[in-house]
Amino acid sequence: MRRTTIQGVGVLALLASLLVPSGAAGQAIRVVAAEFPPLTTQAGGQSGGVVLEVVREACRRAGISPAFSFLPWQRAQLETQARNDVLIIPFTRTPGREAQYQWVAPVLEFHTVFVTLATPPSSIEEARTLVVGYVRGTSFKDEAEHAALPYVEETDDDLTNARKLKLGRIGAWMTTDLMAHGVYRQAGFDPAELKYGPRLGPVKVSWVAASHGFPKEIAKRIADAIDQMRADGSYRAIVKRYR
C-alpha cells in the first residue's frame, strides 16, 4: 500500500512538472553555445568566454537563471528554432538567418579573416589558390561562397581547424580576428606563429538570438540589461579581459 502511494505521488509530481509553463520557477532558460573561444568556451569543464560572460551577467541583472549547454553548432541552431525557451550564442546576424530567429541583443563586433602560418594571401584572388578550412553551419560558409573559394573543407569545430593548419592539411583558416589566437593556444600551439590576411567583408556582430516564440518580455529584459552594462562600464570590463 505504501509503495502504491509513493508511486502515485511520483506520478503526480511528474505531471505537475510537465504542466509548469516554460520560464517558470525563477524564469530558468537554456542557453546553447558551441566551442568558439574566446567568445564561448568550456575549457577545463568551466563555461566562460566574453559573450557567455556578458549574457550570464545580463541574465543575473534581469532575474533570469541561465543553464548553459555546449552542443555541435548545427544541432544548437536546430534546437533554438524548435523550442521557445532557448537562447543561442554567439550568433552572427546574416541575411540568410534574418527571418528565422528573434534577434535579442547585439553583444560583440568582429571581422572574418584568413589565418595562415605561411605568408598570408594579400587578396581574395590569392586566397582562392589555398585550401580554406572553416566550421560548418556558420556564417563562414556564406562568406566562402560569396568569395567564390574553390577549395574548402568544413569541420565541426575550430580546434580541428587549428590542428589542420598546424599539420599543413589546410593552407588558410577562415575564422574571426577575436577567435584565432585563443583557439590556437587552446589546441596547444603558439599563437605567435599565426599570420593574418585580409578581412572578408564589413564588420560583423555577434548576437544573442532565439526562436520567434521565445517570450518577448524576457528578451527585452536581457537586452535592457546588456544596454545597462554598456552604460555602467561592466561590459567594457568583461571585454577587456579577453583582448
JSON list of C-alpha atoms in Angstrom, two decimals:
[
{"chain": "A", "resi": 1, "resn": "MET", "atom": "CA", "xyz": [0.00, 0.00, 0.00]},
{"chain": "A", "resi": 2, "resn": "ARG", "atom": "CA", "xyz": [2.80, 2.39, 0.92]},
{"chain": "A", "resi": 3, "resn": "ARG", "atom": "CA", "xyz": [4.60, 1.58, -2.33]},
{"chain": "A", "resi": 4, "resn": "THR", "atom": "CA", "xyz": [1.48, 2.39, -4.35]},
{"chain": "A", "resi": 5, "resn": "THR", "atom": "CA", "xyz": [1.11, 5.71, -2.53]},
{"chain": "A", "resi": 6, "resn": "ILE", "atom": "CA", "xyz": [4.72, 6.65, -3.20]},
{"chain": "A", "resi": 7, "resn": "GLN", "atom": "CA", "xyz": [4.36, 5.75, -6.88]},
{"chain": "A", "resi": 8, "resn": "GLY", "atom": "CA", "xyz": [1.19, 7.82, -7.08]},
{"chain": "A", "resi": 9, "resn": "VAL", "atom": "CA", "xyz": [2.95, 10.82, -5.58]},
{"chain": "A", "resi": 10, "resn": "GLY", "atom": "CA", "xyz": [5.77, 10.38, -8.07]},
{"chain": "A", "resi": 11, "resn": "VAL", "atom": "CA", "xyz": [3.36, 10.34, -10.99]},
{"chain": "A", "resi": 12, "resn": "LEU", "atom": "CA", "xyz": [1.59, 13.46, -9.70]},
{"chain": "A", "resi": 13, "resn": "ALA", "atom": "CA", "xyz": [4.92, 15.24, -9.31]},
{"chain": "A", "resi": 14, "resn": "LEU", "atom": "CA", "xyz": [5.89, 14.34, -12.85]},
{"chain": "A", "resi": 15, "resn": "LEU", "atom": "CA", "xyz": [2.57, 15.57, -14.21]},
{"chain": "A", "resi": 16, "resn": "ALA", "atom": "CA", "xyz": [2.92, 18.80, -12.26]},
{"chain": "A", "resi": 17, "resn": "SER", "atom": "CA", "xyz": [6.39, 19.41, -13.69]},
{"chain": "A", "resi": 18, "resn": "LEU", "atom": "CA", "xyz": [5.08, 18.91, -17.20]},
{"chain": "A", "resi": 19, "resn": "LEU", "atom": "CA", "xyz": [2.27, 21.39, -16.61]},
{"chain": "A", "resi": 20, "resn": "VAL", "atom": "CA", "xyz": [4.57, 24.17, -15.34]},
{"chain": "A", "resi": 21, "resn": "PRO", "atom": "CA", "xyz": [4.91, 26.76, -18.12]},
{"chain": "A", "resi": 22, "resn": "SER", "atom": "CA", "xyz": [8.29, 27.25, -19.72]},
{"chain": "A", "resi": 23, "resn": "GLY", "atom": "CA", "xyz": [10.16, 30.07, -17.96]},
{"chain": "A", "resi": 24, "resn": "ALA", "atom": "CA", "xyz": [8.51, 29.43, -14.58]},
{"chain": "A", "resi": 25, "resn": "ALA", "atom": "CA", "xyz": [10.48, 28.54, -11.44]},
{"chain": "A", "resi": 26, "resn": "GLY", "atom": "CA", "xyz": [12.60, 31.68, -11.45]},
{"chain": "A", "resi": 27, "resn": "GLN", "atom": "CA", "xyz": [12.37, 32.02, -15.22]},
{"chain": "A", "resi": 28, "resn": "ALA", "atom": "CA", "xyz": [15.07, 29.47, -15.95]},
{"chain": "A", "resi": 29, "resn": "ILE", "atom": "CA", "xyz": [16.15, 29.37, -19.57]},
{"chain": "A", "resi": 30, "resn": "ARG", "atom": "CA", "xyz": [18.62, 27.32, -21.55]},
{"chain": "A", "resi": 31, "resn": "VAL", "atom": "CA", "xyz": [21.46, 29.00, -23.46]},
{"chain": "A", "resi": 32, "resn": "VAL", "atom": "CA", "xyz": [23.07, 26.85, -26.15]},
{"chain": "A", "resi": 33, "resn": "ALA", "atom": "CA", "xyz": [26.55, 27.54, -27.47]},
{"chain": "A", "resi": 34, "resn": "ALA", "atom": "CA", "xyz": [29.49, 25.87, -29.19]},
{"chain": "A", "resi": 35, "resn": "GLU", "atom": "CA", "xyz": [33.22, 25.95, -28.57]},
{"chain": "A", "resi": 36, "resn": "PHE", "atom": "CA", "xyz": [34.26, 29.30, -30.08]},
{"chain": "A", "resi": 37, "resn": "PRO", "atom": "CA", "xyz": [36.96, 30.67, -27.74]},
{"chain": "A", "resi": 38, "resn": "PRO", "atom": "CA", "xyz": [37.31, 33.35, -26.59]},
{"chain": "A", "resi": 39, "resn": "LEU", "atom": "CA", "xyz": [33.65, 34.09, -27.36]},
{"chain": "A", "resi": 40, "resn": "THR", "atom": "CA", "xyz": [32.26, 30.93, -25.74]},
{"chain": "A", "resi": 41, "resn": "THR", "atom": "CA", "xyz": [34.25, 28.09, -24.20]},
{"chain": "A", "resi": 42, "resn": "GLN", "atom": "CA", "xyz": [34.02, 25.28, -21.68]},
{"chain": "A", "resi": 43, "resn": "ALA", "atom": "CA", "xyz": [37.75, 24.69, -21.28]},
{"chain": "A", "resi": 44, "resn": "GLY", "atom": "CA", "xyz": [38.50, 22.68, -18.16]},
{"chain": "A", "resi": 45, "resn": "GLY", "atom": "CA", "xyz": [34.81, 21.97, -17.71]},
{"chain": "A", "resi": 46, "resn": "GLN", "atom": "CA", "xyz": [34.10, 25.62, -16.85]},
{"chain": "A", "resi": 47, "resn": "SER", "atom": "CA", "xyz": [31.81, 27.61, -19.11]},
{"chain": "A", "resi": 48, "resn": "GLY", "atom": "CA", "xyz": [33.17, 31.04, -19.98]},
{"chain": "A", "resi": 49, "resn": "GLY", "atom": "CA", "xyz": [34.15, 33.38, -22.79]},
{"chain": "A", "resi": 50, "resn": "VAL", "atom": "CA", "xyz": [33.45, 37.03, -23.42]},
{"chain": "A", "resi": 51, "resn": "VAL", "atom": "CA", "xyz": [29.99, 36.60, -24.99]},
{"chain": "A", "resi": 52, "resn": "LEU", "atom": "CA", "xyz": [28.94, 34.00, -22.44]},
{"chain": "A", "resi": 53, "resn": "GLU", "atom": "CA", "xyz": [30.07, 36.19, -19.53]},
{"chain": "A", "resi": 54, "resn": "VAL", "atom": "CA", "xyz": [28.14, 39.18, -20.87]},
{"chain": "A", "resi": 55, "resn": "VAL", "atom": "CA", "xyz": [25.00, 37.06, -21.24]},
{"chain": "A", "resi": 56, "resn": "ARG", "atom": "CA", "xyz": [25.45, 35.47, -17.81]},
{"chain": "A", "resi": 57, "resn": "GLU", "atom": "CA", "xyz": [25.70, 38.89, -16.13]},
{"chain": "A", "resi": 58, "resn": "ALA", "atom": "CA", "xyz": [22.79, 40.27, -18.17]},
{"chain": "A", "resi": 59, "resn": "CYS", "atom": "CA", "xyz": [20.62, 37.34, -17.08]},
{"chain": "A", "resi": 60, "resn": "ARG", "atom": "CA", "xyz": [21.61, 37.89, -13.44]},
{"chain": "A", "resi": 61, "resn": "ARG", "atom": "CA", "xyz": [20.54, 41.52, -13.65]},
{"chain": "A", "resi": 62, "resn": "ALA", "atom": "CA", "xyz": [17.32, 40.53, -15.39]},
{"chain": "A", "resi": 63, "resn": "GLY", "atom": "CA", "xyz": [16.43, 37.98, -12.70]},
{"chain": "A", "resi": 64, "resn": "ILE", "atom": "CA", "xyz": [16.83, 35.01, -15.04]},
{"chain": "A", "resi": 65, "resn": "SER", "atom": "CA", "xyz": [18.59, 31.71, -14.32]},
{"chain": "A", "resi": 66, "resn": "PRO", "atom": "CA", "xyz": [20.55, 30.60, -17.43]},
{"chain": "A", "resi": 67, "resn": "ALA", "atom": "CA", "xyz": [21.67, 26.99, -17.91]},
{"chain": "A", "resi": 68, "resn": "PHE", "atom": "CA", "xyz": [24.50, 26.88, -20.48]},
{"chain": "A", "resi": 69, "resn": "SER", "atom": "CA", "xyz": [24.81, 23.86, -22.78]},
{"chain": "A", "resi": 70, "resn": "PHE", "atom": "CA", "xyz": [27.53, 23.27, -25.36]},
{"chain": "A", "resi": 71, "resn": "LEU", "atom": "CA", "xyz": [26.35, 21.41, -28.46]},
{"chain": "A", "resi": 72, "resn": "PRO", "atom": "CA", "xyz": [27.51, 20.76, -32.02]},
{"chain": "A", "resi": 73, "resn": "TRP", "atom": "CA", "xyz": [26.80, 24.06, -33.77]},
{"chain": "A", "resi": 74, "resn": "GLN", "atom": "CA", "xyz": [24.20, 22.84, -36.26]},
{"chain": "A", "resi": 75, "resn": "ARG", "atom": "CA", "xyz": [22.32, 20.98, -33.53]},
{"chain": "A", "resi": 76, "resn": "ALA", "atom": "CA", "xyz": [22.34, 24.12, -31.38]},
{"chain": "A", "resi": 77, "resn": "GLN", "atom": "CA", "xyz": [20.68, 26.07, -34.19]},
{"chain": "A", "resi": 78, "resn": "LEU", "atom": "CA", "xyz": [18.03, 23.40, -34.81]},
{"chain": "A", "resi": 79, "resn": "GLU", "atom": "CA", "xyz": [17.20, 23.23, -31.10]},
{"chain": "A", "resi": 80, "resn": "THR", "atom": "CA", "xyz": [16.87, 27.02, -30.90]},
{"chain": "A", "resi": 81, "resn": "GLN", "atom": "CA", "xyz": [14.44, 27.06, -33.82]},
{"chain": "A", "resi": 82, "resn": "ALA", "atom": "CA", "xyz": [12.38, 24.20, -32.39]},
{"chain": "A", "resi": 83, "resn": "ARG", "atom": "CA", "xyz": [11.98, 25.43, -28.80]},
{"chain": "A", "resi": 84, "resn": "ASN", "atom": "CA", "xyz": [10.64, 28.57, -27.13]},
{"chain": "A", "resi": 85, "resn": "ASP", "atom": "CA", "xyz": [12.84, 28.55, -24.02]},
{"chain": "A", "resi": 86, "resn": "VAL", "atom": "CA", "xyz": [16.31, 28.59, -25.63]},
{"chain": "A", "resi": 87, "resn": "LEU", "atom": "CA", "xyz": [18.81, 31.33, -26.44]},
{"chain": "A", "resi": 88, "resn": "ILE", "atom": "CA", "xyz": [21.78, 30.77, -28.76]},
{"chain": "A", "resi": 89, "resn": "ILE", "atom": "CA", "xyz": [25.23, 32.41, -28.56]},
{"chain": "A", "resi": 90, "resn": "PRO", "atom": "CA", "xyz": [27.46, 33.61, -30.17]},
{"chain": "A", "resi": 91, "resn": "PHE", "atom": "CA", "xyz": [25.29, 34.07, -33.26]},
{"chain": "A", "resi": 92, "resn": "THR", "atom": "CA", "xyz": [26.16, 36.16, -36.29]},
{"chain": "A", "resi": 93, "resn": "ARG", "atom": "CA", "xyz": [23.27, 38.02, -37.87]},
{"chain": "A", "resi": 94, "resn": "THR", "atom": "CA", "xyz": [23.21, 37.33, -41.61]},
{"chain": "A", "resi": 95, "resn": "PRO", "atom": "CA", "xyz": [20.61, 37.86, -44.37]},
{"chain": "A", "resi": 96, "resn": "GLY", "atom": "CA", "xyz": [20.01, 34.11, -44.59]},
{"chain": "A", "resi": 97, "resn": "ARG", "atom": "CA", "xyz": [19.25, 33.86, -40.86]},
{"chain": "A", "resi": 98, "resn": "GLU", "atom": "CA", "xyz": [17.35, 37.12, -40.52]},
{"chain": "A", "resi": 99, "resn": "ALA", "atom": "CA", "xyz": [13.80, 35.76, -40.76]},
{"chain": "A", "resi": 100, "resn": "GLN", "atom": "CA", "xyz": [14.48, 32.53, -38.86]},
{"chain": "A", "resi": 101, "resn": "TYR", "atom": "CA", "xyz": [15.25, 33.99, -35.46]},
{"chain": "A", "resi": 102, "resn": "GLN", "atom": "CA", "xyz": [14.33, 36.63, -32.94]},
{"chain": "A", "resi": 103, "resn": "TRP", "atom": "CA", "xyz": [17.37, 38.89, -32.53]},
{"chain": "A", "resi": 104, "resn": "VAL", "atom": "CA", "xyz": [17.51, 39.65, -28.83]},
{"chain": "A", "resi": 105, "resn": "ALA", "atom": "CA", "xyz": [20.61, 41.83, -28.42]},
{"chain": "A", "resi": 106, "resn": "PRO", "atom": "CA", "xyz": [23.96, 42.57, -30.10]},
{"chain": "A", "resi": 107, "resn": "VAL", "atom": "CA", "xyz": [26.97, 41.65, -27.99]},
{"chain": "A", "resi": 108, "resn": "LEU", "atom": "CA", "xyz": [30.31, 41.94, -29.81]},
{"chain": "A", "resi": 109, "resn": "GLU", "atom": "CA", "xyz": [31.77, 43.19, -33.10]},
{"chain": "A", "resi": 110, "resn": "PHE", "atom": "CA", "xyz": [34.36, 41.24, -35.08]},
{"chain": "A", "resi": 111, "resn": "HIS", "atom": "CA", "xyz": [35.85, 40.68, -38.55]},
{"chain": "A", "resi": 112, "resn": "THR", "atom": "CA", "xyz": [36.29, 37.49, -40.54]},
{"chain": "A", "resi": 113, "resn": "VAL", "atom": "CA", "xyz": [39.91, 36.93, -41.56]},
{"chain": "A", "resi": 114, "resn": "PHE", "atom": "CA", "xyz": [42.18, 34.41, -43.26]},
{"chain": "A", "resi": 115, "resn": "VAL", "atom": "CA", "xyz": [44.74, 32.99, -40.81]},
{"chain": "A", "resi": 116, "resn": "THR", "atom": "CA", "xyz": [47.86, 31.18, -42.04]},
{"chain": "A", "resi": 117, "resn": "LEU", "atom": "CA", "xyz": [51.26, 30.00, -40.89]},
{"chain": "A", "resi": 118, "resn": "ALA", "atom": "CA", "xyz": [52.97, 30.90, -44.16]},
{"chain": "A", "resi": 119, "resn": "THR", "atom": "CA", "xyz": [52.73, 34.31, -45.83]},
{"chain": "A", "resi": 120, "resn": "PRO", "atom": "CA", "xyz": [49.01, 35.12, -45.81]},
{"chain": "A", "resi": 121, "resn": "PRO", "atom": "CA", "xyz": [47.10, 35.88, -49.00]},
{"chain": "A", "resi": 122, "resn": "SER", "atom": "CA", "xyz": [47.06, 39.58, -49.79]},
{"chain": "A", "resi": 123, "resn": "SER", "atom": "CA", "xyz": [43.74, 39.39, -51.63]},
{"chain": "A", "resi": 124, "resn": "ILE", "atom": "CA", "xyz": [40.71, 37.19, -52.20]},
{"chain": "A", "resi": 125, "resn": "GLU", "atom": "CA", "xyz": [42.23, 36.17, -55.53]},
{"chain": "A", "resi": 126, "resn": "GLU", "atom": "CA", "xyz": [45.29, 34.76, -53.77]},
{"chain": "A", "resi": 127, "resn": "ALA", "atom": "CA", "xyz": [43.09, 33.04, -51.18]},
{"chain": "A", "resi": 128, "resn": "ARG", "atom": "CA", "xyz": [41.38, 31.14, -54.00]},
{"chain": "A", "resi": 129, "resn": "THR", "atom": "CA", "xyz": [44.59, 29.17, -54.57]},
{"chain": "A", "resi": 130, "resn": "LEU", "atom": "CA", "xyz": [44.53, 27.78, -50.99]},
{"chain": "A", "resi": 131, "resn": "VAL", "atom": "CA", "xyz": [42.55, 25.07, -49.24]},
{"chain": "A", "resi": 132, "resn": "VAL", "atom": "CA", "xyz": [40.48, 27.01, -46.71]},
{"chain": "A", "resi": 133, "resn": "GLY", "atom": "CA", "xyz": [39.01, 25.48, -43.56]},
{"chain": "A", "resi": 134, "resn": "TYR", "atom": "CA", "xyz": [36.02, 26.74, -41.56]},
{"chain": "A", "resi": 135, "resn": "VAL", "atom": "CA", "xyz": [33.31, 25.44, -39.22]},
{"chain": "A", "resi": 136, "resn": "ARG", "atom": "CA", "xyz": [30.21, 24.07, -40.90]},
{"chain": "A", "resi": 137, "resn": "GLY", "atom": "CA", "xyz": [26.90, 25.69, -40.10]},
{"chain": "A", "resi": 138, "resn": "THR", "atom": "CA", "xyz": [28.50, 29.11, -39.50]},
{"chain": "A", "resi": 139, "resn": "SER", "atom": "CA", "xyz": [28.34, 32.36, -41.43]},
{"chain": "A", "resi": 140, "resn": "PHE", "atom": "CA", "xyz": [31.82, 31.49, -42.78]},
{"chain": "A", "resi": 141, "resn": "LYS", "atom": "CA", "xyz": [30.13, 29.21, -45.32]},
{"chain": "A", "resi": 142, "resn": "ASP", "atom": "CA", "xyz": [28.22, 32.16, -46.79]},
{"chain": "A", "resi": 143, "resn": "GLU", "atom": "CA", "xyz": [31.42, 34.22, -46.93]},
{"chain": "A", "resi": 144, "resn": "ALA", "atom": "CA", "xyz": [33.34, 31.40, -48.62]},
{"chain": "A", "resi": 145, "resn": "GLU", "atom": "CA", "xyz": [30.62, 31.09, -51.25]},
{"chain": "A", "resi": 146, "resn": "HIS", "atom": "CA", "xyz": [30.48, 34.85, -51.75]},
{"chain": "A", "resi": 147, "resn": "ALA", "atom": "CA", "xyz": [34.27, 34.92, -52.23]},
{"chain": "A", "resi": 148, "resn": "ALA", "atom": "CA", "xyz": [33.98, 32.00, -54.70]},
{"chain": "A", "resi": 149, "resn": "LEU", "atom": "CA", "xyz": [36.63, 29.96, -52.86]},
{"chain": "A", "resi": 150, "resn": "PRO", "atom": "CA", "xyz": [37.07, 26.73, -54.85]},
{"chain": "A", "resi": 151, "resn": "TYR", "atom": "CA", "xyz": [38.91, 24.65, -52.26]},
{"chain": "A", "resi": 152, "resn": "VAL", "atom": "CA", "xyz": [37.18, 24.47, -48.89]},
{"chain": "A", "resi": 153, "resn": "GLU", "atom": "CA", "xyz": [36.98, 21.96, -46.04]},
{"chain": "A", "resi": 154, "resn": "GLU", "atom": "CA", "xyz": [34.30, 22.05, -43.35]},
{"chain": "A", "resi": 155, "resn": "THR", "atom": "CA", "xyz": [34.85, 20.84, -39.79]},
{"chain": "A", "resi": 156, "resn": "ASP", "atom": "CA", "xyz": [32.70, 20.51, -36.68]},
{"chain": "A", "resi": 157, "resn": "ASP", "atom": "CA", "xyz": [34.80, 22.89, -34.56]},
{"chain": "A", "resi": 158, "resn": "ASP", "atom": "CA", "xyz": [37.61, 25.42, -34.78]},
{"chain": "A", "resi": 159, "resn": "LEU", "atom": "CA", "xyz": [40.03, 23.37, -32.69]},
{"chain": "A", "resi": 160, "resn": "THR", "atom": "CA", "xyz": [40.09, 20.92, -35.59]},
{"chain": "A", "resi": 161, "resn": "ASN", "atom": "CA", "xyz": [40.87, 23.75, -37.99]},
{"chain": "A", "resi": 162, "resn": "ALA", "atom": "CA", "xyz": [43.73, 24.93, -35.76]},
{"chain": "A", "resi": 163, "resn": "ARG", "atom": "CA", "xyz": [45.22, 21.43, -35.77]},
{"chain": "A", "resi": 164, "resn": "LYS", "atom": "CA", "xyz": [44.76, 21.05, -39.52]},
{"chain": "A", "resi": 165, "resn": "LEU", "atom": "CA", "xyz": [46.50, 24.37, -40.10]},
{"chain": "A", "resi": 166, "resn": "LYS", "atom": "CA", "xyz": [49.42, 23.30, -37.89]},
{"chain": "A", "resi": 167, "resn": "LEU", "atom": "CA", "xyz": [49.72, 19.99, -39.76]},
{"chain": "A", "resi": 168, "resn": "GLY", "atom": "CA", "xyz": [49.57, 21.68, -43.16]},
{"chain": "A", "resi": 169, "resn": "ARG", "atom": "CA", "xyz": [46.31, 20.00, -44.11]},
{"chain": "A", "resi": 170, "resn": "ILE", "atom": "CA", "xyz": [44.76, 23.38, -44.93]},
{"chain": "A", "resi": 171, "resn": "GLY", "atom": "CA", "xyz": [46.52, 26.45, -46.26]},
{"chain": "A", "resi": 172, "resn": "ALA", "atom": "CA", "xyz": [44.28, 29.02, -44.58]},
{"chain": "A", "resi": 173, "resn": "TRP", "atom": "CA", "xyz": [41.82, 29.05, -41.73]},
{"chain": "A", "resi": 174, "resn": "MET", "atom": "CA", "xyz": [38.73, 31.24, -42.04]},
{"chain": "A", "resi": 175, "resn": "THR", "atom": "CA", "xyz": [37.79, 32.49, -38.59]},
{"chain": "A", "resi": 176, "resn": "THR", "atom": "CA", "xyz": [37.41, 35.74, -36.68]},
{"chain": "A", "resi": 177, "resn": "ASP", "atom": "CA", "xyz": [40.08, 38.16, -35.58]},
{"chain": "A", "resi": 178, "resn": "LEU", "atom": "CA", "xyz": [38.94, 37.57, -31.98]},
{"chain": "A", "resi": 179, "resn": "MET", "atom": "CA", "xyz": [38.94, 33.79, -32.01]},
{"chain": "A", "resi": 180, "resn": "ALA", "atom": "CA", "xyz": [42.09, 32.65, -33.80]},
{"chain": "A", "resi": 181, "resn": "HIS", "atom": "CA", "xyz": [44.56, 33.47, -31.02]},
{"chain": "A", "resi": 182, "resn": "GLY", "atom": "CA", "xyz": [42.60, 31.75, -28.24]},
{"chain": "A", "resi": 183, "resn": "VAL", "atom": "CA", "xyz": [41.66, 28.65, -30.24]},
{"chain": "A", "resi": 184, "resn": "TYR", "atom": "CA", "xyz": [45.21, 28.11, -31.49]},
{"chain": "A", "resi": 185, "resn": "ARG", "atom": "CA", "xyz": [46.56, 28.37, -27.95]},
{"chain": "A", "resi": 186, "resn": "GLN", "atom": "CA", "xyz": [43.85, 26.02, -26.66]},
{"chain": "A", "resi": 187, "resn": "ALA", "atom": "CA", "xyz": [44.97, 23.50, -29.29]},
{"chain": "A", "resi": 188, "resn": "GLY", "atom": "CA", "xyz": [48.41, 23.56, -27.67]},
{"chain": "A", "resi": 189, "resn": "PHE", "atom": "CA", "xyz": [50.24, 25.75, -30.18]},
{"chain": "A", "resi": 190, "resn": "ASP", "atom": "CA", "xyz": [51.97, 29.12, -30.06]},
{"chain": "A", "resi": 191, "resn": "PRO", "atom": "CA", "xyz": [49.66, 31.93, -31.32]},
{"chain": "A", "resi": 192, "resn": "ALA", "atom": "CA", "xyz": [52.76, 33.95, -32.24]},
{"chain": "A", "resi": 193, "resn": "GLU", "atom": "CA", "xyz": [53.06, 31.67, -35.28]},
{"chain": "A", "resi": 194, "resn": "LEU", "atom": "CA", "xyz": [49.83, 32.96, -36.77]},
{"chain": "A", "resi": 195, "resn": "LYS", "atom": "CA", "xyz": [49.72, 35.41, -39.64]},
{"chain": "A", "resi": 196, "resn": "TYR", "atom": "CA", "xyz": [46.60, 37.33, -40.58]},
{"chain": "A", "resi": 197, "resn": "GLY", "atom": "CA", "xyz": [45.45, 38.01, -44.12]},
{"chain": "A", "resi": 198, "resn": "PRO", "atom": "CA", "xyz": [42.74, 40.33, -45.44]},
{"chain": "A", "resi": 199, "resn": "ARG", "atom": "CA", "xyz": [39.39, 40.81, -43.80]},
{"chain": "A", "resi": 200, "resn": "LEU", "atom": "CA", "xyz": [36.29, 39.48, -45.53]},
{"chain": "A", "resi": 201, "resn": "GLY", "atom": "CA", "xyz": [33.50, 41.99, -45.82]},
{"chain": "A", "resi": 202, "resn": "PRO", "atom": "CA", "xyz": [32.36, 44.63, -43.33]},
{"chain": "A", "resi": 203, "resn": "VAL", "atom": "CA", "xyz": [32.36, 44.43, -39.55]},
{"chain": "A", "resi": 204, "resn": "LYS", "atom": "CA", "xyz": [30.08, 41.73, -38.18]},
{"chain": "A", "resi": 205, "resn": "VAL", "atom": "CA", "xyz": [28.18, 41.46, -34.91]},
{"chain": "A", "resi": 206, "resn": "SER", "atom": "CA", "xyz": [27.71, 38.52, -32.56]},
{"chain": "A", "resi": 207, "resn": "TRP", "atom": "CA", "xyz": [24.18, 38.43, -31.17]},
{"chain": "A", "resi": 208, "resn": "VAL", "atom": "CA", "xyz": [22.04, 36.70, -28.59]},
{"chain": "A", "resi": 209, "resn": "ALA", "atom": "CA", "xyz": [19.24, 35.11, -30.62]},
{"chain": "A", "resi": 210, "resn": "ALA", "atom": "CA", "xyz": [16.18, 32.94, -30.01]},
{"chain": "A", "resi": 211, "resn": "SER", "atom": "CA", "xyz": [13.18, 31.44, -31.75]},
{"chain": "A", "resi": 212, "resn": "HIS", "atom": "CA", "xyz": [10.26, 33.73, -32.59]},
{"chain": "A", "resi": 213, "resn": "GLY", "atom": "CA", "xyz": [8.30, 32.02, -29.82]},
{"chain": "A", "resi": 214, "resn": "PHE", "atom": "CA", "xyz": [10.76, 32.99, -27.10]},
{"chain": "A", "resi": 215, "resn": "PRO", "atom": "CA", "xyz": [8.99, 35.29, -24.59]},
{"chain": "A", "resi": 216, "resn": "LYS", "atom": "CA", "xyz": [9.37, 38.88, -25.77]},
{"chain": "A", "resi": 217, "resn": "GLU", "atom": "CA", "xyz": [9.26, 40.23, -22.23]},
{"chain": "A", "resi": 218, "resn": "ILE", "atom": "CA", "xyz": [12.26, 38.11, -21.16]},
{"chain": "A", "resi": 219, "resn": "ALA", "atom": "CA", "xyz": [14.13, 39.02, -24.35]},
{"chain": "A", "resi": 220, "resn": "LYS", "atom": "CA", "xyz": [13.59, 42.72, -23.60]},
{"chain": "A", "resi": 221, "resn": "ARG", "atom": "CA", "xyz": [14.86, 42.35, -20.04]},
{"chain": "A", "resi": 222, "resn": "ILE", "atom": "CA", "xyz": [18.05, 40.72, -21.30]},
{"chain": "A", "resi": 223, "resn": "ALA", "atom": "CA", "xyz": [18.54, 43.39, -23.98]},
{"chain": "A", "resi": 224, "resn": "ASP", "atom": "CA", "xyz": [17.94, 46.17, -21.45]},
{"chain": "A", "resi": 225, "resn": "ALA", "atom": "CA", "xyz": [20.45, 44.59, -19.05]},
{"chain": "A", "resi": 226, "resn": "ILE", "atom": "CA", "xyz": [23.14, 44.50, -21.76]},
{"chain": "A", "resi": 227, "resn": "ASP", "atom": "CA", "xyz": [22.44, 48.17, -22.54]},
{"chain": "A", "resi": 228, "resn": "GLN", "atom": "CA", "xyz": [22.81, 48.92, -18.82]},
{"chain": "A", "resi": 229, "resn": "MET", "atom": "CA", "xyz": [26.13, 47.05, -18.76]},
{"chain": "A", "resi": 230, "resn": "ARG", "atom": "CA", "xyz": [27.42, 49.17, -21.64]},
{"chain": "A", "resi": 231, "resn": "ALA", "atom": "CA", "xyz": [26.40, 52.33, -19.82]},
{"chain": "A", "resi": 232, "resn": "ASP", "atom": "CA", "xyz": [27.95, 51.48, -16.44]},
{"chain": "A", "resi": 233, "resn": "GLY", "atom": "CA", "xyz": [31.27, 50.14, -17.78]},
{"chain": "A", "resi": 234, "resn": "SER", "atom": "CA", "xyz": [30.83, 46.50, -16.75]},
{"chain": "A", "resi": 235, "resn": "TYR", "atom": "CA", "xyz": [30.52, 45.40, -20.39]},
{"chain": "A", "resi": 236, "resn": "ARG", "atom": "CA", "xyz": [33.84, 47.04, -21.26]},
{"chain": "A", "resi": 237, "resn": "ALA", "atom": "CA", "xyz": [35.49, 45.41, -18.24]},
{"chain": "A", "resi": 238, "resn": "ILE", "atom": "CA", "xyz": [34.45, 41.93, -19.40]},
{"chain": "A", "resi": 239, "resn": "VAL", "atom": "CA", "xyz": [35.59, 42.51, -23.00]},
{"chain": "A", "resi": 240, "resn": "LYS", "atom": "CA", "xyz": [38.92, 43.95, -21.84]},
{"chain": "A", "resi": 241, "resn": "ARG", "atom": "CA", "xyz": [39.80, 40.70, -20.05]},
{"chain": "A", "resi": 242, "resn": "TYR", "atom": "CA", "xyz": [39.70, 38.84, -23.38]},
{"chain": "A", "resi": 243, "resn": "ARG", "atom": "CA", "xyz": [41.52, 41.36, -25.59]}
]
